[in-house]
Amino acid sequence: MPRRAAEKPGEKKRGRPQKADAAPKKKKPRRRKNSWDYEDEDDGDVAFEDAGGGGDADSESEEGQAKPKKKRARPRKALAPSTATEPPVHRKKKAAASVPRDEEEEDEDRLSLAERHRSRRQQYERDSEQLLQEVRGLALQEKKTQEKLVEKLKRDVTTLSRQAEEERKKRKKDVDRLVADKMREYDAKQRSRDDGDAEKKALRERIKELEAQFASFKRSTGPEDVVTVNAAAASAMRNSEATLQLNQANKLLELYRLVTSTEIRLIQAGDDDDEVDDCTEVVCTTRDSATGNQFEFELAVPAVASSEIEYLPSETPPTGIKVPSYLREELSFSRSEMTKFIRSVLDVVIRKKKV
């Protein structure tokens, strides 16, 4: 090994700078070192001249390694003679050996950086793909939900349309029925009015005829017969009123027969009957409108309200029914029991009770 140079008297020994005394290092971005930093033609001379210093050369080399900086030209200075010097070839080998280590570190850093970049890119791609799949799933789920809602709305619309159509048909039927009923009522009233108009017209014609007859009779007779003519005209007017009342009575009887299914006919008194007419005798025929079964009987209704009504069985046999025993004999009952009697007769005709 080379020996360290002997110290001269009067020179202080230069020691290595301590770590605490060194300035804080600042991190700088790595830069690739080129061969110009190490392979300089003057490097051998510098190393050879600094070999006598010993500690100074080592400290400067350590500071140079701690803070890599671009080398600048330094002024040459006289150094103490040294008995042992370090050959410059060893310094070049040392600098050349440090270059591959830095390049390997840079390659490793570059590879690790590329690997991190690739892993991050793959992670971003995976995250993007996962997010895309989630978005697609949500969109598909939303589409299915919308389709279900659309189907439900279609069903609701169909149901409501069907209900509205049924309600419309029902209302139309009700309206048609009401219109038909009103038209029937109107037709019945119109017929009744036409009949009344016809009767009035007939009465007017009759009055005109009577007036014409009265005028001709008045012309053919003298003034003495005015009272007789007036009496005849009054009698004719009474006859016309009686005819009108008779027509109305016939209409009422027809309606009564239709409503109660009972036809009433008046029994005419004989010529040899000299008794006072205080009782009205009628023949009643109750008929079932569905089957045509009928039952005939006679009633004698007194003019006095407190007297009892007499029931007489008719000689005409009933058709399609069996008459109870109590209706085969003569009966008498008050006016308050008339409703009960009519109901029993209807039960016989309609319900066909067996005795």
Tab-separated table of C-alpha atoms in Angstrom:
chain	number	residue	atom	x	y	z
A	1	MET	CA	0.000	0.000	0.000
A	2	PRO	CA	1.181	3.547	-0.534
A	3	ARG	CA	2.422	5.355	2.483
A	4	ARG	CA	0.999	8.542	3.749
A	5	ALA	CA	3.145	11.644	3.305
A	6	ALA	CA	5.134	12.761	6.304
A	7	GLU	CA	3.891	15.817	8.072
A	8	LYS	CA	6.046	18.860	8.036
A	9	PRO	CA	6.617	20.824	11.165
A	10	GLY	CA	4.474	23.885	11.304
A	11	GLU	CA	1.641	22.417	9.236
A	12	LYS	CA	-1.568	21.383	10.852
A	13	LYS	CA	-3.056	18.083	10.060
A	14	ARG	CA	-6.218	18.461	8.047
A	15	GLY	CA	-8.895	16.111	9.257
A	16	ARG	CA	-12.044	14.860	7.531
A	17	PRO	CA	-15.171	16.963	7.908
A	18	GLN	CA	-17.717	15.529	10.306
A	19	LYS	CA	-21.213	14.641	9.200
A	20	ALA	CA	-22.706	17.164	11.569
A	21	ASP	CA	-20.583	19.898	10.058
A	22	ALA	CA	-21.582	19.048	6.553
A	23	ALA	CA	-24.382	21.060	5.015
A	24	PRO	CA	-27.765	19.296	4.714
A	25	LYS	CA	-28.061	17.448	1.516
A	26	LYS	CA	-30.684	18.475	-0.974
A	27	LYS	CA	-32.295	15.886	-3.098
A	28	LYS	CA	-31.884	16.568	-6.758
A	29	PRO	CA	-33.302	14.661	-9.636
A	30	ARG	CA	-31.097	11.924	-10.807
A	31	ARG	CA	-29.232	12.563	-13.979
A	32	ARG	CA	-27.377	10.136	-16.028
A	33	LYS	CA	-23.639	10.551	-15.688
A	34	ASN	CA	-21.623	10.482	-18.802
A	35	SER	CA	-18.072	9.470	-19.311
A	36	TRP	CA	-16.932	13.092	-19.412
A	37	ASP	CA	-17.383	13.353	-15.653
A	38	TYR	CA	-14.917	10.605	-15.047
A	39	GLU	CA	-12.697	10.144	-18.019
A	40	ASP	CA	-10.810	13.398	-18.196
A	41	GLU	CA	-7.286	13.650	-19.461
A	42	ASP	CA	-6.269	15.698	-16.416
A	43	ASP	CA	-7.827	13.338	-13.874
A	44	GLY	CA	-4.661	11.315	-13.541
A	45	ASP	CA	-2.556	14.332	-12.833
A	46	VAL	CA	-5.061	15.684	-10.336
A	47	ALA	CA	-5.176	12.414	-8.539
A	48	PHE	CA	-1.422	12.150	-8.580
A	49	GLU	CA	-0.912	15.655	-7.235
A	50	ASP	CA	-3.558	15.194	-4.529
A	51	ALA	CA	-2.124	11.928	-3.374
A	52	GLY	CA	0.359	13.719	-1.126
A	53	GLY	CA	-2.471	15.389	0.773
A	54	GLY	CA	-3.902	12.062	1.942
A	55	GLY	CA	-6.822	13.056	4.140
A	56	ASP	CA	-7.726	16.013	2.007
A	57	ALA	CA	-8.061	13.856	-1.071
A	58	ASP	CA	-10.198	11.317	0.735
A	59	SER	CA	-12.466	13.983	2.231
A	60	GLU	CA	-12.875	15.679	-1.106
A	61	SER	CA	-13.685	12.365	-2.771
A	62	GLU	CA	-16.319	11.633	-0.097
A	63	GLU	CA	-17.850	15.076	-0.524
A	64	GLY	CA	-17.787	14.560	-4.280
A	65	GLN	CA	-19.653	11.279	-3.892
A	66	ALA	CA	-22.136	12.805	-1.423
A	67	LYS	CA	-22.834	15.783	-3.676
A	68	PRO	CA	-22.390	14.866	-7.291
A	69	LYS	CA	-21.667	18.052	-9.147
A	70	LYS	CA	-20.175	18.921	-12.424
A	71	LYS	CA	-16.442	19.144	-12.043
A	72	ARG	CA	-14.858	22.469	-12.604
A	73	ALA	CA	-11.292	23.288	-13.397
A	74	ARG	CA	-9.401	23.860	-10.200
A	75	PRO	CA	-6.160	25.812	-9.894
A	76	ARG	CA	-3.066	23.805	-9.406
A	77	LYS	CA	-1.250	24.352	-6.113
A	78	ALA	CA	1.989	23.156	-4.743
A	79	LEU	CA	1.687	20.116	-2.580
A	80	ALA	CA	4.106	18.699	-0.125
A	81	PRO	CA	6.300	16.043	-1.491
A	82	SER	CA	5.112	12.582	-0.707
A	83	THR	CA	7.155	9.485	-0.511
A	84	ALA	CA	4.193	7.247	-1.523
A	85	THR	CA	1.717	8.196	-4.240
A	86	GLU	CA	-1.422	6.458	-5.514
A	87	PRO	CA	-1.197	5.514	-9.113
A	88	PRO	CA	-3.776	7.277	-11.334
A	89	VAL	CA	-4.850	4.029	-12.933
A	90	HIS	CA	-6.563	2.916	-9.690
A	91	ARG	CA	-8.672	6.130	-9.559
A	92	LYS	CA	-9.885	5.573	-13.115
A	93	LYS	CA	-10.856	2.011	-12.334
A	94	LYS	CA	-12.741	3.158	-9.262
A	95	ALA	CA	-14.646	5.827	-11.227
A	96	ALA	CA	-15.362	3.356	-14.002
A	97	ALA	CA	-16.705	0.855	-11.448
A	98	SER	CA	-19.137	3.409	-9.981
A	99	VAL	CA	-20.677	4.146	-13.389
A	100	PRO	CA	-22.285	0.711	-13.898
A	101	ARG	CA	-23.761	0.797	-10.374
A	102	ASP	CA	-25.510	4.102	-11.092
A	103	GLU	CA	-26.739	2.835	-14.438
A	104	GLU	CA	-28.028	-0.348	-12.834
A	105	GLU	CA	-29.839	1.681	-10.178
A	106	GLU	CA	-31.306	3.924	-12.854
A	107	ASP	CA	-32.350	0.870	-14.869
A	108	GLU	CA	-33.922	-0.663	-11.781
A	109	ASP	CA	-35.674	2.608	-10.990
A	110	ARG	CA	-36.794	2.884	-14.560
A	111	LEU	CA	-38.075	-0.709	-14.542
A	112	SER	CA	-39.846	-0.237	-11.201
A	113	LEU	CA	-41.371	3.019	-12.445
A	114	ALA	CA	-42.521	1.316	-15.640
A	115	GLU	CA	-43.891	-1.574	-13.587
A	116	ARG	CA	-45.795	0.808	-11.299
A	117	HIS	CA	-47.077	2.698	-14.309
A	118	ARG	CA	-48.167	-0.530	-15.940
A	119	SER	CA	-49.808	-1.799	-12.747
A	120	ARG	CA	-51.610	1.518	-12.265
A	121	ARG	CA	-52.751	1.518	-15.858
A	122	GLN	CA	-53.999	-2.047	-15.475
A	123	GLN	CA	-55.723	-1.061	-12.229
A	124	TYR	CA	-57.336	1.919	-13.968
A	125	GLU	CA	-58.444	-0.352	-16.795
A	126	ARG	CA	-59.871	-2.883	-14.328
A	127	ASP	CA	-61.612	-0.131	-12.381
A	128	SER	CA	-62.966	1.367	-15.597
A	129	GLU	CA	-64.174	-2.048	-16.766
A	130	GLN	CA	-65.771	-2.746	-13.387
A	131	LEU	CA	-67.400	0.684	-13.358
A	132	LEU	CA	-68.630	0.107	-16.900
A	133	GLN	CA	-70.077	-3.264	-15.895
A	134	GLU	CA	-71.798	-1.685	-12.878
A	135	VAL	CA	-73.207	1.096	-15.055
A	136	ARG	CA	-74.404	-1.465	-17.580
A	137	GLY	CA	-75.995	-3.520	-14.806
A	138	LEU	CA	-77.734	-0.458	-13.399
A	139	ALA	CA	-78.898	0.557	-16.872
A	140	LEU	CA	-80.225	-2.958	-17.532
A	141	GLN	CA	-81.976	-3.014	-14.164
A	142	GLU	CA	-83.463	0.415	-14.832
A	143	LYS	CA	-84.596	-0.763	-18.259
A	144	LYS	CA	-86.300	-3.808	-16.748
A	145	THR	CA	-87.966	-1.614	-14.137
A	146	GLN	CA	-89.172	0.770	-16.839
A	147	GLU	CA	-90.489	-2.153	-18.896
A	148	LYS	CA	-92.364	-3.489	-15.863
A	149	LEU	CA	-93.852	-0.060	-15.228
A	150	VAL	CA	-94.861	0.235	-18.883
A	151	GLU	CA	-96.511	-3.204	-18.789
A	152	LYS	CA	-98.339	-2.305	-15.579
A	153	LEU	CA	-99.508	0.968	-17.104
A	154	LYS	CA	-100.708	-0.886	-20.204
A	155	ARG	CA	-102.665	-3.335	-18.040
A	156	ASP	CA	-104.150	-0.487	-16.022
A	157	VAL	CA	-105.109	1.370	-19.196
A	158	THR	CA	-106.696	-1.791	-20.631
A	159	THR	CA	-108.627	-2.432	-17.414
A	160	LEU	CA	-109.805	1.168	-17.176
A	161	SER	CA	-110.792	1.172	-20.844
A	162	ARG	CA	-112.795	-2.025	-20.385
A	163	GLN	CA	-114.482	-0.658	-17.266
A	164	ALA	CA	-115.244	2.613	-19.044
A	165	GLU	CA	-116.707	0.705	-22.002
A	166	GLU	CA	-118.861	-1.434	-19.702
A	167	GLU	CA	-120.007	1.646	-17.813
A	168	ARG	CA	-120.791	3.389	-21.092
A	169	LYS	CA	-122.833	0.412	-22.322
A	170	LYS	CA	-124.651	0.205	-19.007
A	171	ARG	CA	-125.474	3.907	-19.061
A	172	LYS	CA	-126.563	3.634	-22.670
A	173	LYS	CA	-128.923	0.792	-21.755
A	174	ASP	CA	-130.310	2.816	-18.858
A	175	VAL	CA	-130.755	5.859	-21.084
A	176	ASP	CA	-132.417	3.768	-23.790
A	177	ARG	CA	-134.741	2.209	-21.223
A	178	LEU	CA	-135.648	5.601	-19.780
A	179	VAL	CA	-136.206	7.004	-23.256
A	180	ALA	CA	-138.413	4.037	-24.153
A	181	ASP	CA	-140.435	4.456	-20.938
A	182	LYS	CA	-140.839	8.167	-21.553
A	183	MET	CA	-141.853	7.524	-25.151
A	184	ARG	CA	-144.453	4.984	-24.031
A	185	GLU	CA	-145.806	7.430	-21.490
A	186	TYR	CA	-145.836	10.141	-24.116
A	187	ASP	CA	-147.595	7.873	-26.610
A	188	ALA	CA	-150.179	6.887	-23.998
A	189	LYS	CA	-150.807	10.513	-23.097
A	190	GLN	CA	-150.941	11.426	-26.766
A	191	ARG	CA	-153.460	8.671	-27.453
A	192	SER	CA	-155.512	9.730	-24.448
A	193	ARG	CA	-155.366	13.325	-25.653
A	194	ASP	CA	-156.297	12.272	-29.159
A	195	ASP	CA	-159.197	10.257	-27.782
A	196	GLY	CA	-160.305	13.250	-25.715
A	197	ASP	CA	-159.985	15.490	-28.756
A	198	ALA	CA	-161.998	13.028	-30.800
A	199	GLU	CA	-164.678	12.893	-28.118
A	200	LYS	CA	-164.754	16.677	-27.919
A	201	LYS	CA	-164.978	16.887	-31.668
A	202	ALA	CA	-167.801	14.357	-31.683
A	203	LEU	CA	-169.599	16.276	-28.962
A	204	ARG	CA	-169.180	19.527	-30.885
A	205	GLU	CA	-170.587	17.861	-33.959
A	206	ARG	CA	-173.441	16.533	-31.872
A	207	ILE	CA	-174.072	19.979	-30.427
A	208	LYS	CA	-174.060	21.465	-33.908
A	209	GLU	CA	-176.528	18.858	-35.053
A	210	LEU	CA	-178.743	19.545	-32.053
A	211	GLU	CA	-178.497	23.269	-32.684
A	212	ALA	CA	-179.437	22.710	-36.309
A	213	GLN	CA	-182.336	20.505	-35.260
A	214	PHE	CA	-183.350	23.090	-32.703
A	215	ALA	CA	-183.223	25.855	-35.296
A	216	SER	CA	-185.288	23.867	-37.756
A	217	PHE	CA	-187.697	22.878	-35.034
A	218	LYS	CA	-187.944	26.503	-33.956
A	219	ARG	CA	-188.663	27.593	-37.469
A	220	SER	CA	-191.355	24.964	-37.855
A	221	THR	CA	-193.031	25.793	-34.544
A	222	GLY	CA	-194.321	28.957	-33.054
A	223	PRO	CA	-193.121	31.018	-30.151
A	224	GLU	CA	-195.282	28.987	-27.785
A	225	ASP	CA	-193.024	25.961	-28.076
A	226	VAL	CA	-189.859	27.721	-26.926
A	227	VAL	CA	-190.020	26.177	-23.458
A	228	THR	CA	-190.415	22.668	-24.900
A	229	VAL	CA	-187.529	23.208	-27.254
A	230	ASN	CA	-185.319	24.433	-24.408
A	231	ALA	CA	-186.216	21.348	-22.367
A	232	ALA	CA	-185.310	19.101	-25.317
A	233	ALA	CA	-181.962	20.864	-25.740
A	234	ALA	CA	-181.225	20.516	-22.021
A	235	SER	CA	-182.101	16.829	-22.178
A	236	ALA	CA	-179.763	16.377	-25.139
A	237	MET	CA	-176.934	18.067	-23.240
A	238	ARG	CA	-177.527	15.810	-20.260
A	239	ASN	CA	-177.452	12.783	-22.519
A	240	SER	CA	-174.115	13.872	-24.004
A	241	GLU	CA	-172.650	14.332	-20.517
A	242	ALA	CA	-173.951	10.929	-19.496
A	243	THR	CA	-172.345	9.410	-22.581
A	244	LEU	CA	-169.024	11.012	-21.689
A	245	GLN	CA	-169.215	9.746	-18.105
A	246	LEU	CA	-170.093	6.271	-19.341
A	247	ASN	CA	-167.036	6.222	-21.559
A	248	GLN	CA	-164.853	7.280	-18.659
A	249	ALA	CA	-166.392	4.591	-16.444
A	250	ASN	CA	-165.660	1.955	-19.081
A	251	LYS	CA	-162.045	3.106	-19.226
A	252	LEU	CA	-161.737	2.875	-15.458
A	253	LEU	CA	-163.201	-0.630	-15.479
A	254	GLU	CA	-160.730	-1.686	-18.138
A	255	LEU	CA	-157.809	-0.325	-16.093
A	256	TYR	CA	-159.163	-2.015	-12.961
A	257	ARG	CA	-159.344	-5.338	-14.810
A	258	LEU	CA	-155.764	-4.917	-16.013
A	259	VAL	CA	-154.401	-4.021	-12.576
A	260	THR	CA	-156.323	-6.503	-10.387
A	261	SER	CA	-156.830	-9.268	-12.998
A	262	THR	CA	-160.531	-9.114	-12.065
A	263	GLU	CA	-163.334	-8.282	-14.494
A	264	ILE	CA	-166.550	-6.812	-13.054
A	265	ARG	CA	-169.905	-6.899	-14.855
A	266	LEU	CA	-173.103	-5.313	-13.602
A	267	ILE	CA	-176.172	-7.543	-13.245
A	268	GLN	CA	-179.208	-5.825	-14.763
A	269	ALA	CA	-182.382	-5.888	-12.647
A	270	GLY	CA	-185.422	-7.636	-14.122
A	271	ASP	CA	-188.625	-5.861	-15.250
A	272	ASP	CA	-190.647	-7.644	-12.531
A	273	ASP	CA	-188.343	-6.405	-9.770
A	274	ASP	CA	-190.384	-3.676	-8.045
A	275	GLU	CA	-188.207	-3.461	-4.943
A	276	VAL	CA	-186.194	-0.370	-4.155
A	277	ASP	CA	-182.671	-0.601	-5.698
A	278	ASP	CA	-180.580	-0.400	-2.489
A	279	CYS	CA	-178.051	-3.071	-3.506
A	280	THR	CA	-175.680	-3.382	-6.494
A	281	GLU	CA	-175.132	-6.887	-7.832
A	282	VAL	CA	-172.043	-7.674	-9.918
A	283	VAL	CA	-170.358	-10.718	-11.449
A	284	CYS	CA	-166.575	-10.895	-10.813
A	285	THR	CA	-164.206	-13.041	-12.876
A	286	THR	CA	-160.636	-13.338	-11.555
A	287	ARG	CA	-158.211	-14.584	-14.235
A	288	ASP	CA	-154.507	-15.527	-14.038
A	289	SER	CA	-152.753	-13.613	-16.831
A	290	ALA	CA	-149.950	-16.213	-17.050
A	291	THR	CA	-151.909	-19.510	-17.129
A	292	GLY	CA	-155.405	-18.362	-18.051
A	293	ASN	CA	-157.042	-20.058	-15.042
A	294	GLN	CA	-160.178	-18.225	-13.899
A	295	PHE	CA	-162.653	-18.203	-11.028
A	296	GLU	CA	-166.094	-16.567	-11.217
A	297	PHE	CA	-168.343	-15.432	-8.353
A	298	GLU	CA	-171.100	-12.907	-7.572
A	299	LEU	CA	-171.193	-10.070	-5.062
A	300	ALA	CA	-174.073	-8.016	-3.701
A	301	VAL	CA	-172.848	-4.678	-2.399
A	302	PRO	CA	-175.443	-2.738	-0.356
A	303	ALA	CA	-175.704	1.022	-0.627
A	304	VAL	CA	-175.510	1.399	3.142
A	305	ALA	CA	-171.900	1.280	4.289
A	306	SER	CA	-172.716	-0.489	7.571
A	307	SER	CA	-174.422	-3.413	5.824
A	308	GLU	CA	-172.491	-6.573	4.968
A	309	ILE	CA	-171.472	-7.640	1.503
A	310	GLU	CA	-172.909	-10.945	0.333
A	311	TYR	CA	-170.894	-13.540	-1.603
A	312	LEU	CA	-172.581	-16.057	-3.914
A	313	PRO	CA	-170.689	-18.827	-5.750
A	314	SER	CA	-171.250	-18.760	-9.483
A	315	GLU	CA	-172.830	-21.562	-11.439
A	316	THR	CA	-169.967	-21.408	-13.955
A	317	PRO	CA	-167.370	-24.015	-12.936
A	318	PRO	CA	-163.744	-22.783	-12.448
A	319	THR	CA	-161.055	-23.740	-14.988
A	320	GLY	CA	-157.714	-25.244	-13.956
A	321	ILE	CA	-158.091	-24.631	-10.204
A	322	LYS	CA	-159.638	-26.286	-7.180
A	323	VAL	CA	-161.945	-24.030	-5.166
A	324	PRO	CA	-161.792	-24.329	-1.352
A	325	SER	CA	-164.862	-25.459	0.516
A	326	TYR	CA	-165.491	-22.090	2.183
A	327	LEU	CA	-165.828	-20.468	-1.247
A	328	ARG	CA	-168.404	-23.009	-2.393
A	329	GLU	CA	-170.988	-21.656	0.037
A	330	GLU	CA	-172.653	-18.304	0.504
A	331	LEU	CA	-170.771	-15.853	2.686
A	332	SER	CA	-171.251	-12.402	4.139
A	333	PHE	CA	-168.575	-10.057	5.418
A	334	SER	CA	-168.106	-6.405	6.235
A	335	ARG	CA	-166.448	-3.838	4.023
A	336	SER	CA	-163.294	-3.856	6.189
A	337	GLU	CA	-162.730	-7.523	5.260
A	338	MET	CA	-162.964	-6.911	1.519
A	339	THR	CA	-159.165	-6.785	1.057
A	340	LYS	CA	-158.728	-10.103	2.858
A	341	PHE	CA	-161.431	-11.678	0.700
A	342	ILE	CA	-159.843	-10.490	-2.563
A	343	ARG	CA	-156.432	-11.794	-1.424
A	344	SER	CA	-157.897	-15.249	-0.708
A	345	VAL	CA	-159.475	-15.291	-4.169
A	346	LEU	CA	-156.146	-14.372	-5.786
A	347	ASP	CA	-154.406	-17.103	-3.775
A	348	VAL	CA	-156.883	-19.620	-5.132
A	349	VAL	CA	-156.310	-18.516	-8.723
A	350	ILE	CA	-152.526	-17.964	-8.648
A	351	ARG	CA	-151.097	-20.238	-5.952
A	352	LYS	CA	-153.507	-23.137	-6.559
A	353	LYS	CA	-154.020	-24.052	-2.911
A	354	LYS	CA	-155.305	-27.549	-2.230
A	355	VAL	CA	-158.078	-28.130	0.272
